């Protein structure tokens, strides 16, 4: 059974940085295209960034040039480096496959931006 466990969120000031991690189990991680998603209060979940099995990345316009997605196949982990964080980045962040059909969603990790 696939399990995705996110971590690394927290309270951060505008302009600050965080690195989120997502460990995947129950899957051949090295061949999986992965994505980071987020859901802000009262809004639908949205795709933030994706990384293919061979390392190609893509980003939502709202995070381009601020966030970086990466992966370490030896650790079965995908990362999201968040820099120059803005108030509007406040959300619960999740990882999953880069496209549907999705695995069961994990609990996510909360990122709260506040001065």
mmCIF file with all atom_site columns, C-alpha atoms in Angstrom:
data_model
loop_
_atom_site.group_PDB
_atom_site.id
_atom_site.type_symbol
_atom_site.label_atom_id
_atom_site.label_alt_id
_atom_site.label_comp_id
_atom_site.label_asym_id
_atom_site.label_entity_id
_atom_site.label_seq_id
_atom_site.pdbx_PDB_ins_code
_atom_site.Cartn_x
_atom_site.Cartn_y
_atom_site.Cartn_z
_atom_site.occupancy
_atom_site.B_iso_or_equiv
_atom_site.pdbx_formal_charge
_atom_site.auth_seq_id
_atom_site.auth_comp_id
_atom_site.auth_asym_id
_atom_site.auth_atom_id
_atom_site.pdbx_PDB_model_num
ATOM 1   C CA . UNK A 1 1   ? 0.000   0.000  0.000   1.00 0.00 ? 1   UNK A CA 1
ATOM 2   C CA . UNK A 1 2   ? 1.309   3.398  -0.968  1.00 0.00 ? 2   UNK A CA 1
ATOM 3   C CA . UNK A 1 3   ? 2.008   5.798  1.851   1.00 0.00 ? 3   UNK A CA 1
ATOM 4   C CA . UNK A 1 4   ? 3.067   9.426  1.491   1.00 0.00 ? 4   UNK A CA 1
ATOM 5   C CA . UNK A 1 5   ? 4.302   11.302 4.541   1.00 0.00 ? 5   UNK A CA 1
ATOM 6   C CA . UNK A 1 6   ? 4.942   15.025 4.354   1.00 0.00 ? 6   UNK A CA 1
ATOM 7   C CA . UNK A 1 7   ? 6.956   17.072 6.836   1.00 0.00 ? 7   UNK A CA 1
ATOM 8   C CA . UNK A 1 8   ? 8.865   20.308 7.217   1.00 0.00 ? 8   UNK A CA 1
ATOM 9   C CA . UNK A 1 9   ? 6.087   22.846 7.438   1.00 0.00 ? 9   UNK A CA 1
ATOM 10  C CA . UNK A 1 10  ? 5.774   25.492 10.102  1.00 0.00 ? 10  UNK A CA 1
ATOM 11  C CA . UNK A 1 11  ? 5.389   29.152 10.852  1.00 0.00 ? 11  UNK A CA 1
ATOM 12  C CA . UNK A 1 12  ? 7.547   31.419 8.714   1.00 0.00 ? 12  UNK A CA 1
ATOM 13  C CA . UNK A 1 13  ? 7.830   35.150 8.164   1.00 0.00 ? 13  UNK A CA 1
ATOM 14  C CA . UNK A 1 14  ? 7.321   36.671 4.725   1.00 0.00 ? 14  UNK A CA 1
ATOM 15  C CA . UNK A 1 15  ? 10.550  36.463 2.804   1.00 0.00 ? 15  UNK A CA 1
ATOM 16  C CA . UNK A 1 16  ? 11.678  33.425 4.728   1.00 0.00 ? 16  UNK A CA 1
ATOM 17  C CA . UNK A 1 17  ? 12.440  29.891 3.594   1.00 0.00 ? 17  UNK A CA 1
ATOM 18  C CA . UNK A 1 18  ? 11.313  26.354 4.334   1.00 0.00 ? 18  UNK A CA 1
ATOM 19  C CA . UNK A 1 19  ? 12.143  22.951 2.949   1.00 0.00 ? 19  UNK A CA 1
ATOM 20  C CA . UNK A 1 20  ? 9.369   20.405 2.787   1.00 0.00 ? 20  UNK A CA 1
ATOM 21  C CA . UNK A 1 21  ? 9.981   16.677 2.507   1.00 0.00 ? 21  UNK A CA 1
ATOM 22  C CA . UNK A 1 22  ? 7.805   13.811 1.395   1.00 0.00 ? 22  UNK A CA 1
ATOM 23  C CA . UNK A 1 23  ? 8.772   10.189 1.918   1.00 0.00 ? 23  UNK A CA 1
ATOM 24  C CA . UNK A 1 24  ? 7.038   7.602  -0.225  1.00 0.00 ? 24  UNK A CA 1
ATOM 25  C CA . UNK A 1 25  ? 6.667   3.932  0.585   1.00 0.00 ? 25  UNK A CA 1
ATOM 26  C CA . UNK A 1 26  ? 4.946   1.041  -1.104  1.00 0.00 ? 26  UNK A CA 1
ATOM 27  C CA . UNK A 1 27  ? 5.900   2.220  -4.564  1.00 0.00 ? 27  UNK A CA 1
ATOM 28  C CA . UNK A 1 28  ? 8.807   1.980  -6.976  1.00 0.00 ? 28  UNK A CA 1
ATOM 29  C CA . UNK A 1 29  ? 9.686   5.575  -6.261  1.00 0.00 ? 29  UNK A CA 1
ATOM 30  C CA . UNK A 1 30  ? 12.448  5.894  -8.832  1.00 0.00 ? 30  UNK A CA 1
ATOM 31  C CA . UNK A 1 31  ? 10.025  5.609  -11.738 1.00 0.00 ? 31  UNK A CA 1
ATOM 32  C CA . UNK A 1 32  ? 7.286   7.796  -10.287 1.00 0.00 ? 32  UNK A CA 1
ATOM 33  C CA . UNK A 1 33  ? 6.636   11.321 -11.505 1.00 0.00 ? 33  UNK A CA 1
ATOM 34  C CA . UNK A 1 34  ? 5.938   13.290 -8.339  1.00 0.00 ? 34  UNK A CA 1
ATOM 35  C CA . UNK A 1 35  ? 4.158   16.504 -7.517  1.00 0.00 ? 35  UNK A CA 1
ATOM 36  C CA . UNK A 1 36  ? 3.686   18.949 -4.680  1.00 0.00 ? 36  UNK A CA 1
ATOM 37  C CA . UNK A 1 37  ? 0.223   20.350 -4.159  1.00 0.00 ? 37  UNK A CA 1
ATOM 38  C CA . UNK A 1 38  ? -1.276  22.816 -1.727  1.00 0.00 ? 38  UNK A CA 1
ATOM 39  C CA . UNK A 1 39  ? -4.673  23.717 -0.391  1.00 0.00 ? 39  UNK A CA 1
ATOM 40  C CA . UNK A 1 40  ? -5.317  27.075 1.152   1.00 0.00 ? 40  UNK A CA 1
ATOM 41  C CA . UNK A 1 41  ? -8.310  27.672 3.449   1.00 0.00 ? 41  UNK A CA 1
ATOM 42  C CA . UNK A 1 42  ? -11.504 27.850 1.428   1.00 0.00 ? 42  UNK A CA 1
ATOM 43  C CA . UNK A 1 43  ? -9.762  27.015 -1.825  1.00 0.00 ? 43  UNK A CA 1
ATOM 44  C CA . UNK A 1 44  ? -9.335  23.936 -3.984  1.00 0.00 ? 44  UNK A CA 1
ATOM 45  C CA . UNK A 1 45  ? -6.156  21.939 -3.960  1.00 0.00 ? 45  UNK A CA 1
ATOM 46  C CA . UNK A 1 46  ? -3.741  23.176 -6.603  1.00 0.00 ? 46  UNK A CA 1
ATOM 47  C CA . UNK A 1 47  ? -0.633  21.821 -8.241  1.00 0.00 ? 47  UNK A CA 1
ATOM 48  C CA . UNK A 1 48  ? 2.520   23.639 -7.205  1.00 0.00 ? 48  UNK A CA 1
ATOM 49  C CA . UNK A 1 49  ? 5.386   21.760 -8.853  1.00 0.00 ? 49  UNK A CA 1
ATOM 50  C CA . UNK A 1 50  ? 6.209   18.462 -10.505 1.00 0.00 ? 50  UNK A CA 1
ATOM 51  C CA . UNK A 1 51  ? 9.329   16.432 -11.098 1.00 0.00 ? 51  UNK A CA 1
ATOM 52  C CA . UNK A 1 52  ? 9.592   13.523 -13.476 1.00 0.00 ? 52  UNK A CA 1
ATOM 53  C CA . UNK A 1 53  ? 11.453  10.311 -12.804 1.00 0.00 ? 53  UNK A CA 1
ATOM 54  C CA . UNK A 1 54  ? 14.386  11.664 -14.827 1.00 0.00 ? 54  UNK A CA 1
ATOM 55  C CA . UNK A 1 55  ? 14.407  15.001 -13.041 1.00 0.00 ? 55  UNK A CA 1
ATOM 56  C CA . UNK A 1 56  ? 12.518  17.366 -15.324 1.00 0.00 ? 56  UNK A CA 1
ATOM 57  C CA . UNK A 1 57  ? 10.651  19.999 -13.338 1.00 0.00 ? 57  UNK A CA 1
ATOM 58  C CA . UNK A 1 58  ? 7.700   22.286 -13.845 1.00 0.00 ? 58  UNK A CA 1
ATOM 59  C CA . UNK A 1 59  ? 6.136   24.972 -11.652 1.00 0.00 ? 59  UNK A CA 1
ATOM 60  C CA . UNK A 1 60  ? 2.960   26.910 -11.229 1.00 0.00 ? 60  UNK A CA 1
ATOM 61  C CA . UNK A 1 61  ? 3.416   30.524 -12.253 1.00 0.00 ? 61  UNK A CA 1
ATOM 62  C CA . UNK A 1 62  ? 2.717   31.647 -8.694  1.00 0.00 ? 62  UNK A CA 1
ATOM 63  C CA . UNK A 1 63  ? 5.818   29.894 -7.345  1.00 0.00 ? 63  UNK A CA 1
ATOM 64  C CA . UNK A 1 64  ? 8.169   29.971 -10.311 1.00 0.00 ? 64  UNK A CA 1
ATOM 65  C CA . UNK A 1 65  ? 11.619  31.314 -9.429  1.00 0.00 ? 65  UNK A CA 1
ATOM 66  C CA . UNK A 1 66  ? 10.836  30.988 -5.713  1.00 0.00 ? 66  UNK A CA 1
ATOM 67  C CA . UNK A 1 67  ? 10.258  27.259 -5.154  1.00 0.00 ? 67  UNK A CA 1
ATOM 68  C CA . UNK A 1 68  ? 12.447  24.350 -6.223  1.00 0.00 ? 68  UNK A CA 1
ATOM 69  C CA . UNK A 1 69  ? 11.344  20.737 -6.394  1.00 0.00 ? 69  UNK A CA 1
ATOM 70  C CA . UNK A 1 70  ? 13.928  17.981 -6.190  1.00 0.00 ? 70  UNK A CA 1
ATOM 71  C CA . UNK A 1 71  ? 14.152  14.304 -5.385  1.00 0.00 ? 71  UNK A CA 1
ATOM 72  C CA . UNK A 1 72  ? 16.483  11.768 -3.835  1.00 0.00 ? 72  UNK A CA 1
ATOM 73  C CA . UNK A 1 73  ? 15.597  8.321  -5.100  1.00 0.00 ? 73  UNK A CA 1
ATOM 74  C CA . UNK A 1 74  ? 17.929  6.639  -2.614  1.00 0.00 ? 74  UNK A CA 1
ATOM 75  C CA . UNK A 1 75  ? 15.826  8.115  0.188   1.00 0.00 ? 75  UNK A CA 1
ATOM 76  C CA . UNK A 1 76  ? 12.499  7.762  -1.650  1.00 0.00 ? 76  UNK A CA 1
ATOM 77  C CA . UNK A 1 77  ? 11.991  11.439 -0.908  1.00 0.00 ? 77  UNK A CA 1
ATOM 78  C CA . UNK A 1 78  ? 10.804  14.451 -2.851  1.00 0.00 ? 78  UNK A CA 1
ATOM 79  C CA . UNK A 1 79  ? 11.585  17.945 -1.579  1.00 0.00 ? 79  UNK A CA 1
ATOM 80  C CA . UNK A 1 80  ? 10.146  21.396 -2.024  1.00 0.00 ? 80  UNK A CA 1
ATOM 81  C CA . UNK A 1 81  ? 12.528  24.236 -1.251  1.00 0.00 ? 81  UNK A CA 1
ATOM 82  C CA . UNK A 1 82  ? 10.464  27.346 -0.624  1.00 0.00 ? 82  UNK A CA 1
ATOM 83  C CA . UNK A 1 83  ? 12.233  30.705 -0.770  1.00 0.00 ? 83  UNK A CA 1
ATOM 84  C CA . UNK A 1 84  ? 10.974  34.282 -0.698  1.00 0.00 ? 84  UNK A CA 1
ATOM 85  C CA . UNK A 1 85  ? 7.802   33.006 0.904   1.00 0.00 ? 85  UNK A CA 1
ATOM 86  C CA . UNK A 1 86  ? 4.686   35.157 0.587   1.00 0.00 ? 86  UNK A CA 1
ATOM 87  C CA . UNK A 1 87  ? 1.514   35.409 2.678   1.00 0.00 ? 87  UNK A CA 1
ATOM 88  C CA . UNK A 1 88  ? -0.393  33.716 -0.140  1.00 0.00 ? 88  UNK A CA 1
ATOM 89  C CA . UNK A 1 89  ? 1.788   30.618 0.246   1.00 0.00 ? 89  UNK A CA 1
ATOM 90  C CA . UNK A 1 90  ? -0.088  29.790 3.452   1.00 0.00 ? 90  UNK A CA 1
ATOM 91  C CA . UNK A 1 91  ? -1.635  26.365 2.881   1.00 0.00 ? 91  UNK A CA 1
ATOM 92  C CA . UNK A 1 92  ? -1.429  22.691 3.676   1.00 0.00 ? 92  UNK A CA 1
ATOM 93  C CA . UNK A 1 93  ? 1.125   21.141 1.358   1.00 0.00 ? 93  UNK A CA 1
ATOM 94  C CA . UNK A 1 94  ? 0.806   17.597 0.026   1.00 0.00 ? 94  UNK A CA 1
ATOM 95  C CA . UNK A 1 95  ? 2.803   15.369 -2.248  1.00 0.00 ? 95  UNK A CA 1
ATOM 96  C CA . UNK A 1 96  ? 1.391   12.794 -4.633  1.00 0.00 ? 96  UNK A CA 1
ATOM 97  C CA . UNK A 1 97  ? 1.848   11.535 -8.151  1.00 0.00 ? 97  UNK A CA 1
ATOM 98  C CA . UNK A 1 98  ? 2.266   14.261 -10.742 1.00 0.00 ? 98  UNK A CA 1
ATOM 99  C CA . UNK A 1 99  ? -1.074  13.383 -12.322 1.00 0.00 ? 99  UNK A CA 1
ATOM 100 C CA . UNK A 1 100 ? -4.232  11.368 -11.679 1.00 0.00 ? 100 UNK A CA 1
ATOM 101 C CA . UNK A 1 101 ? -5.065  8.747  -10.666 1.00 0.00 ? 101 UNK A CA 1
ATOM 102 C CA . UNK A 1 102 ? -3.657  9.751  -7.321  1.00 0.00 ? 102 UNK A CA 1
ATOM 103 C CA . UNK A 1 103 ? -2.578  7.696  -4.366  1.00 0.00 ? 103 UNK A CA 1
ATOM 104 C CA . UNK A 1 104 ? -4.351  8.235  -1.083  1.00 0.00 ? 104 UNK A CA 1
ATOM 105 C CA . UNK A 1 105 ? -3.515  11.699 0.161   1.00 0.00 ? 105 UNK A CA 1
ATOM 106 C CA . UNK A 1 106 ? -1.347  12.008 3.241   1.00 0.00 ? 106 UNK A CA 1
ATOM 107 C CA . UNK A 1 107 ? -2.038  14.367 6.085   1.00 0.00 ? 107 UNK A CA 1
ATOM 108 C CA . UNK A 1 108 ? 0.028   17.103 4.523   1.00 0.00 ? 108 UNK A CA 1
ATOM 109 C CA . UNK A 1 109 ? 2.212   19.658 6.251   1.00 0.00 ? 109 UNK A CA 1
ATOM 110 C CA . UNK A 1 110 ? 0.964   23.090 7.254   1.00 0.00 ? 110 UNK A CA 1
ATOM 111 C CA . UNK A 1 111 ? 2.813   26.184 6.119   1.00 0.00 ? 111 UNK A CA 1
ATOM 112 C CA . UNK A 1 112 ? 1.720   29.392 7.784   1.00 0.00 ? 112 UNK A CA 1
ATOM 113 C CA . UNK A 1 113 ? 3.159   32.708 6.711   1.00 0.00 ? 113 UNK A CA 1
ATOM 114 C CA . UNK A 1 114 ? 2.848   35.434 9.277   1.00 0.00 ? 114 UNK A CA 1
ATOM 115 C CA . UNK A 1 115 ? 4.802   38.452 10.375  1.00 0.00 ? 115 UNK A CA 1
#
